[in-house]
Amino acid sequence: MEIKCDLCHLVVKRRTDLARHKKSDNCKKINNILNTIILENDKYKNEIQLLKQESLDKDKQIKLLQEKSEEYRKIVEKAATKTTIKNNNNNYTNNYLNYISSEPLKFKEIKEQAKKYINSVSVMYDDDDFHDHIVDNILKDKSGKDKVLCTDINRKNFTYKDEVSGKMIYDPELERLREQLKKGTDIRQIRAELLEKLVSEYEQNGGVDPFKQFSEIIQKLNFGNPFVDHIAKKTYVKRCASNDSPVCATSLETKNTDLELIDNNFKNEFNEEEEEYQKLLAEFGNEIN
C-alpha cells in the first residue's frame, strides 16, 4: 500500500515509514519550500488582481471623461448653431422654403414608416442603397420633394417643417429624427430574421462568416455618422456668395468639389461592429462549426 505524505507529498509504503519520514529534515525542508511557493503565488495573485482592478477603474474614468468631453462639445456646438440660426433665420428661412416640401415632417408617421420600410430585407442593401431607401420612402413627399434639408454641412445642421407650428425648425445632426427612426424600427425581429438568413446561406453555400457579416450589417440600424453624412450629401442647400441672393440648391453627388467633406469617425463604428461580432460568436459560434 502506498501512502502520500500530506506535508511534502512524498510516497512511502508503510505507516511506520511515514511517521519516521515526517520527523526528517528533508520533509520539513520540502514542506517549508512548498508553503513559501504557495504564499508567493497567493501574493502575486493578489497583486495581479489589484492591478486589474486599478486598470478597470482607470478605464472607467477615461470613458467618463470622454463622455463628458463629447457632451460638452455638443453643448458648445449646439449653442454656436443656435446663435447662427438666430442671426440668420430671417435672411434664409424664406429661401429654404423654395426647396423644401410643403409637407411637415410628422414623427408619428416616421415611426410607422420605419416599421414598413426598415426590415431584414432592406437592411441587407449596401450602405448607399439603404440610406437612399430611407430618403426616398420616408424623407420625401409624393412628388419627390425633400422634407429635410441640410443647411450647414460642416456642422451637420438640418432643417424641416414642424408638424405642429408649420415653422422651420433646426435639428443638429438629425438627433430628433434619428431617435424616431430607432423607435420605429423593430430591431428584435430584424436581428432574428437577418441572423437566420445569414446562417442559412452560410450552411448552404459557405462563404463569409455569418456572424461577422451580421455585426457589420446591423450597424446600419444605429443611424450613425454614415447615415447623417449621406442625408447631408443628398439634401444639402448651399447659400450663394451674396447675402441678398437666394440660396443655391446643390447636391454633393454632382458638385462635391464646392464643399468641405465631413470627416467620419470610423474607429468607433469599427469597435461597435467588433464588439457585436464577438458577442455573437461567443453565443452562437458552435452552431455552425
Short mmCIF file of C-alpha atoms in Angstrom, two decimals:
data_model
loop_
_atom_site.label_atom_id
_atom_site.label_comp_id
_atom_site.label_asym_id
_atom_site.label_seq_id
_atom_site.Cartn_x
_atom_site.Cartn_y
_atom_site.Cartn_z
CA MET A 1 0.00 0.00 0.00
CA GLU A 2 1.30 3.42 -0.92
CA ILE A 3 0.82 6.38 1.42
CA LYS A 4 1.43 10.01 0.46
CA CYS A 5 2.91 12.47 2.92
CA ASP A 6 0.49 15.36 3.38
CA LEU A 7 3.38 17.74 4.09
CA CYS A 8 5.74 17.20 1.17
CA HIS A 9 3.75 14.72 -0.97
CA LEU A 10 6.42 12.02 -0.85
CA VAL A 11 5.03 8.49 -1.31
CA VAL A 12 6.04 5.73 1.15
CA LYS A 13 4.91 2.10 1.56
CA ARG A 14 4.26 1.76 5.32
CA ARG A 15 2.76 3.95 8.02
CA THR A 16 5.83 3.47 10.18
CA ASP A 17 7.93 4.85 7.32
CA LEU A 18 5.58 7.81 7.06
CA ALA A 19 5.87 8.67 10.76
CA ARG A 20 9.66 8.49 10.57
CA HIS A 21 9.72 10.49 7.33
CA LYS A 22 7.66 13.36 8.79
CA LYS A 23 10.25 13.84 11.50
CA SER A 24 13.07 14.09 8.98
CA ASP A 25 14.77 17.33 7.97
CA ASN A 26 14.07 16.67 4.28
CA CYS A 27 10.33 16.56 4.85
CA LYS A 28 10.39 19.75 6.86
CA LYS A 29 12.58 21.48 4.28
CA ILE A 30 10.34 20.46 1.34
CA ASN A 31 7.23 21.44 3.30
CA ASN A 32 8.72 24.88 4.01
CA ILE A 33 9.59 25.36 0.33
CA LEU A 34 6.08 24.37 -0.77
CA ASN A 35 4.49 26.69 1.75
CA THR A 36 6.72 29.53 0.58
CA ILE A 37 5.76 28.92 -3.04
CA ILE A 38 2.07 28.87 -2.15
CA LEU A 39 2.38 32.12 -0.19
CA GLU A 40 4.30 33.76 -3.05
CA ASN A 41 1.69 32.63 -5.57
CA ASP A 42 -1.11 33.99 -3.43
CA LYS A 43 0.80 37.26 -3.10
CA TYR A 44 1.26 37.55 -6.87
CA LYS A 45 -2.39 36.66 -7.49
CA ASN A 46 -3.50 39.41 -5.14
CA GLU A 47 -1.16 41.91 -6.77
CA ILE A 48 -2.38 40.95 -10.25
CA GLN A 49 -5.98 41.26 -9.11
CA LEU A 50 -5.26 44.71 -7.66
CA LEU A 51 -3.57 45.80 -10.89
CA LYS A 52 -6.53 44.54 -12.94
CA GLN A 53 -8.94 46.43 -10.72
CA GLU A 54 -6.87 49.60 -10.98
CA SER A 55 -6.81 49.22 -14.76
CA LEU A 56 -10.60 48.78 -14.85
CA ASP A 57 -11.07 51.83 -12.64
CA LYS A 58 -8.83 53.91 -14.88
CA ASP A 59 -10.68 52.71 -17.99
CA LYS A 60 -13.96 53.74 -16.39
CA GLN A 61 -12.55 57.16 -15.52
CA ILE A 62 -11.25 57.62 -19.06
CA LYS A 63 -14.62 56.60 -20.50
CA LEU A 64 -16.45 59.04 -18.23
CA LEU A 65 -14.08 61.84 -19.21
CA GLN A 66 -14.56 61.04 -22.90
CA GLU A 67 -18.33 61.05 -22.49
CA LYS A 68 -18.21 64.36 -20.62
CA SER A 69 -15.92 65.82 -23.27
CA GLU A 70 -18.30 64.73 -26.04
CA GLU A 71 -21.25 66.09 -24.06
CA TYR A 72 -19.57 69.48 -23.64
CA ARG A 73 -18.58 69.51 -27.32
CA LYS A 74 -22.19 69.01 -28.37
CA ILE A 75 -23.41 71.68 -25.96
CA VAL A 76 -20.92 74.20 -27.33
CA GLU A 77 -21.68 73.18 -30.90
CA LYS A 78 -25.42 73.48 -30.41
CA ALA A 79 -25.01 76.85 -28.73
CA ALA A 80 -22.97 78.06 -31.68
CA THR A 81 -25.54 76.64 -34.09
CA LYS A 82 -28.43 78.30 -32.28
CA THR A 83 -26.62 81.64 -32.32
CA THR A 84 -26.02 81.33 -36.05
CA ILE A 85 -29.63 80.33 -36.60
CA LYS A 86 -30.90 83.29 -34.59
CA ASN A 87 -28.78 85.77 -36.54
CA ASN A 88 -29.54 84.39 -39.98
CA ASN A 89 -33.03 82.95 -39.61
CA ASN A 90 -34.87 85.90 -41.14
CA ASN A 91 -32.45 86.09 -44.09
CA TYR A 92 -32.60 82.47 -45.17
CA THR A 93 -35.72 80.72 -43.91
CA ASN A 94 -37.92 82.01 -46.74
CA ASN A 95 -35.32 80.91 -49.27
CA TYR A 96 -35.21 77.40 -47.87
CA LEU A 97 -38.96 77.19 -48.35
CA ASN A 98 -38.30 77.22 -52.11
CA TYR A 99 -36.56 73.87 -51.89
CA ILE A 100 -38.27 72.01 -49.07
CA SER A 101 -41.55 70.10 -49.28
CA SER A 102 -44.69 71.89 -48.16
CA GLU A 103 -45.42 68.84 -46.00
CA PRO A 104 -44.10 68.91 -42.42
CA LEU A 105 -42.08 66.06 -41.01
CA LYS A 106 -44.50 64.05 -38.87
CA PHE A 107 -42.74 61.98 -36.23
CA LYS A 108 -45.68 59.63 -35.66
CA GLU A 109 -45.72 58.80 -39.36
CA ILE A 110 -41.96 58.28 -39.34
CA LYS A 111 -42.24 55.56 -36.71
CA GLU A 112 -44.95 53.83 -38.77
CA GLN A 113 -42.95 54.19 -41.98
CA ALA A 114 -39.83 52.84 -40.25
CA LYS A 115 -41.70 49.63 -39.39
CA LYS A 116 -42.80 49.35 -43.01
CA TYR A 117 -39.59 50.17 -44.87
CA ILE A 118 -36.81 49.16 -42.46
CA ASN A 119 -36.76 45.37 -42.27
CA SER A 120 -34.50 42.34 -42.68
CA VAL A 121 -34.61 42.74 -46.48
CA SER A 122 -33.80 46.44 -46.77
CA VAL A 123 -31.09 46.31 -44.09
CA MET A 124 -29.14 43.94 -46.36
CA TYR A 125 -28.85 46.65 -49.03
CA ASP A 126 -25.40 48.25 -49.22
CA ASP A 127 -24.98 51.48 -47.22
CA ASP A 128 -25.80 53.91 -50.03
CA ASP A 129 -28.85 51.96 -51.22
CA PHE A 130 -30.13 51.51 -47.66
CA HIS A 131 -29.83 55.23 -46.92
CA ASP A 132 -31.39 56.16 -50.29
CA HIS A 133 -34.22 53.77 -49.45
CA ILE A 134 -34.96 55.79 -46.28
CA VAL A 135 -34.66 59.13 -48.08
CA ASP A 136 -36.94 58.12 -50.95
CA ASN A 137 -39.62 56.39 -48.88
CA ILE A 138 -39.61 58.35 -45.61
CA LEU A 139 -37.95 61.74 -46.14
CA LYS A 140 -39.57 62.77 -49.43
CA ASP A 141 -43.15 63.69 -50.25
CA LYS A 142 -45.18 62.01 -53.01
CA SER A 143 -43.89 64.46 -55.60
CA GLY A 144 -40.29 63.58 -54.69
CA LYS A 145 -39.51 66.82 -52.84
CA ASP A 146 -37.29 66.64 -49.75
CA LYS A 147 -38.94 67.07 -46.37
CA VAL A 148 -35.49 67.58 -44.80
CA LEU A 149 -32.73 69.94 -45.91
CA CYS A 150 -29.11 70.11 -44.81
CA THR A 151 -28.34 73.79 -44.25
CA ASP A 152 -24.81 73.56 -42.82
CA ILE A 153 -22.78 70.60 -43.95
CA ASN A 154 -19.79 71.31 -41.71
CA ARG A 155 -21.86 71.35 -38.52
CA LYS A 156 -24.28 68.76 -39.89
CA ASN A 157 -27.25 71.00 -39.27
CA PHE A 158 -30.64 70.19 -40.80
CA THR A 159 -34.00 71.90 -41.05
CA TYR A 160 -37.56 70.73 -41.65
CA LYS A 161 -41.09 71.95 -41.04
CA ASP A 162 -42.54 71.41 -37.60
CA GLU A 163 -45.70 69.28 -37.75
CA VAL A 164 -47.47 71.45 -35.12
CA SER A 165 -46.49 75.03 -35.94
CA GLY A 166 -45.55 74.55 -39.60
CA LYS A 167 -42.45 76.67 -38.98
CA MET A 168 -38.93 75.73 -39.97
CA ILE A 169 -37.08 74.11 -37.08
CA TYR A 170 -33.47 73.01 -36.84
CA ASP A 171 -32.17 69.60 -35.85
CA PRO A 172 -28.35 69.41 -35.43
CA GLU A 173 -27.02 66.01 -36.56
CA LEU A 174 -30.63 64.89 -37.05
CA GLU A 175 -30.77 63.79 -33.42
CA ARG A 176 -34.56 64.01 -33.12
CA LEU A 177 -35.21 62.35 -36.46
CA ARG A 178 -32.76 59.50 -35.79
CA GLU A 179 -34.40 58.86 -32.44
CA GLN A 180 -37.78 58.41 -34.14
CA LEU A 181 -36.30 56.03 -36.71
CA LYS A 182 -34.82 53.92 -33.92
CA LYS A 183 -38.12 53.88 -32.04
CA GLY A 184 -40.00 52.75 -35.14
CA THR A 185 -37.51 50.03 -36.10
CA ASP A 186 -38.40 46.55 -34.85
CA ILE A 187 -34.80 45.71 -34.01
CA ARG A 188 -35.54 42.35 -32.36
CA GLN A 189 -37.45 40.96 -35.32
CA ILE A 190 -34.88 42.27 -37.79
CA ARG A 191 -31.97 40.78 -35.82
CA ALA A 192 -33.65 37.37 -35.59
CA GLU A 193 -34.67 37.23 -39.27
CA LEU A 194 -31.35 38.59 -40.51
CA LEU A 195 -29.25 36.16 -38.48
CA GLU A 196 -31.41 33.23 -39.61
CA LYS A 197 -30.97 34.23 -43.26
CA LEU A 198 -27.21 34.67 -42.98
CA VAL A 199 -26.64 31.40 -41.10
CA SER A 200 -28.87 29.51 -43.54
CA GLU A 201 -26.99 30.98 -46.50
CA TYR A 202 -23.67 30.04 -44.90
CA GLU A 203 -24.76 26.47 -44.18
CA GLN A 204 -25.92 26.02 -47.76
CA ASN A 205 -23.22 27.85 -49.70
CA GLY A 206 -20.40 28.69 -47.29
CA GLY A 207 -18.60 31.98 -47.81
CA VAL A 208 -18.45 34.90 -45.38
CA ASP A 209 -18.69 34.24 -41.63
CA PRO A 210 -22.40 34.94 -40.94
CA PHE A 211 -21.77 36.47 -37.51
CA LYS A 212 -19.15 38.87 -38.84
CA GLN A 213 -21.48 39.80 -41.69
CA PHE A 214 -24.36 40.22 -39.24
CA SER A 215 -22.41 42.56 -36.97
CA GLU A 216 -21.47 44.76 -39.96
CA ILE A 217 -24.97 44.88 -41.43
CA ILE A 218 -26.81 45.55 -38.17
CA GLN A 219 -24.75 48.73 -37.60
CA LYS A 220 -26.96 50.46 -40.16
CA LEU A 221 -29.75 50.47 -37.58
CA ASN A 222 -27.69 52.75 -35.31
CA PHE A 223 -28.31 55.52 -37.89
CA GLY A 224 -24.87 56.90 -37.04
CA ASN A 225 -22.36 59.08 -38.89
CA PRO A 226 -22.66 57.28 -42.28
CA PHE A 227 -26.42 57.88 -42.24
CA VAL A 228 -26.12 61.57 -41.25
CA ASP A 229 -23.39 62.19 -43.82
CA HIS A 230 -25.42 60.54 -46.58
CA ILE A 231 -28.53 62.61 -45.81
CA ALA A 232 -26.37 65.74 -45.73
CA LYS A 233 -24.95 64.98 -49.17
CA LYS A 234 -28.37 64.22 -50.62
CA THR A 235 -30.17 67.27 -49.23
CA TYR A 236 -27.51 69.98 -48.86
CA VAL A 237 -28.63 73.52 -49.69
CA LYS A 238 -25.78 75.95 -50.26
CA ARG A 239 -26.07 79.72 -49.97
CA CYS A 240 -24.82 81.89 -52.82
CA ALA A 241 -21.93 84.27 -52.20
CA SER A 242 -24.15 87.34 -51.90
CA ASN A 243 -26.32 87.69 -48.80
CA ASP A 244 -29.02 89.20 -50.99
CA SER A 245 -29.03 86.26 -53.38
CA PRO A 246 -31.33 83.28 -52.97
CA VAL A 247 -29.89 80.01 -51.77
CA CYS A 248 -28.48 77.67 -54.36
CA ALA A 249 -29.70 74.09 -54.19
CA THR A 250 -26.78 71.76 -54.81
CA SER A 251 -26.06 68.11 -54.23
CA LEU A 252 -22.74 66.66 -53.18
CA GLU A 253 -23.31 63.89 -55.69
CA THR A 254 -22.82 66.33 -58.57
CA LYS A 255 -20.89 69.22 -57.02
CA ASN A 256 -18.88 67.92 -54.11
CA THR A 257 -15.77 69.90 -55.13
CA ASP A 258 -17.52 73.04 -53.81
CA LEU A 259 -17.91 71.63 -50.29
CA GLU A 260 -15.85 70.68 -47.29
CA LEU A 261 -16.40 66.94 -46.86
CA ILE A 262 -17.17 65.65 -43.40
CA ASP A 263 -14.55 63.51 -41.59
CA ASN A 264 -16.12 60.29 -40.33
CA ASN A 265 -15.15 58.69 -37.03
CA PHE A 266 -14.71 55.17 -38.36
CA LYS A 267 -12.84 53.95 -35.27
CA ASN A 268 -15.96 53.98 -33.08
CA GLU A 269 -18.02 52.29 -35.81
CA PHE A 270 -15.39 49.54 -36.12
CA ASN A 271 -15.26 48.99 -32.36
CA GLU A 272 -19.05 48.64 -32.22
CA GLU A 273 -19.01 46.11 -35.06
CA GLU A 274 -16.20 44.09 -33.45
CA GLU A 275 -17.96 44.03 -30.08
CA GLU A 276 -21.22 42.86 -31.69
CA TYR A 277 -19.34 40.18 -33.61
CA GLN A 278 -17.54 38.81 -30.55
CA LYS A 279 -20.80 38.60 -28.59
CA LEU A 280 -22.49 36.67 -31.41
CA LEU A 281 -19.52 34.37 -31.87
CA ALA A 282 -19.45 33.55 -28.16
CA GLU A 283 -23.19 32.85 -28.08
CA PHE A 284 -23.79 31.01 -31.34
CA GLY A 285 -20.36 30.06 -32.73
CA ASN A 286 -20.70 26.34 -32.00
CA GLU A 287 -23.89 26.08 -34.07
CA ILE A 288 -22.14 26.38 -37.42
CA ASN A 289 -18.82 24.65 -36.73
#
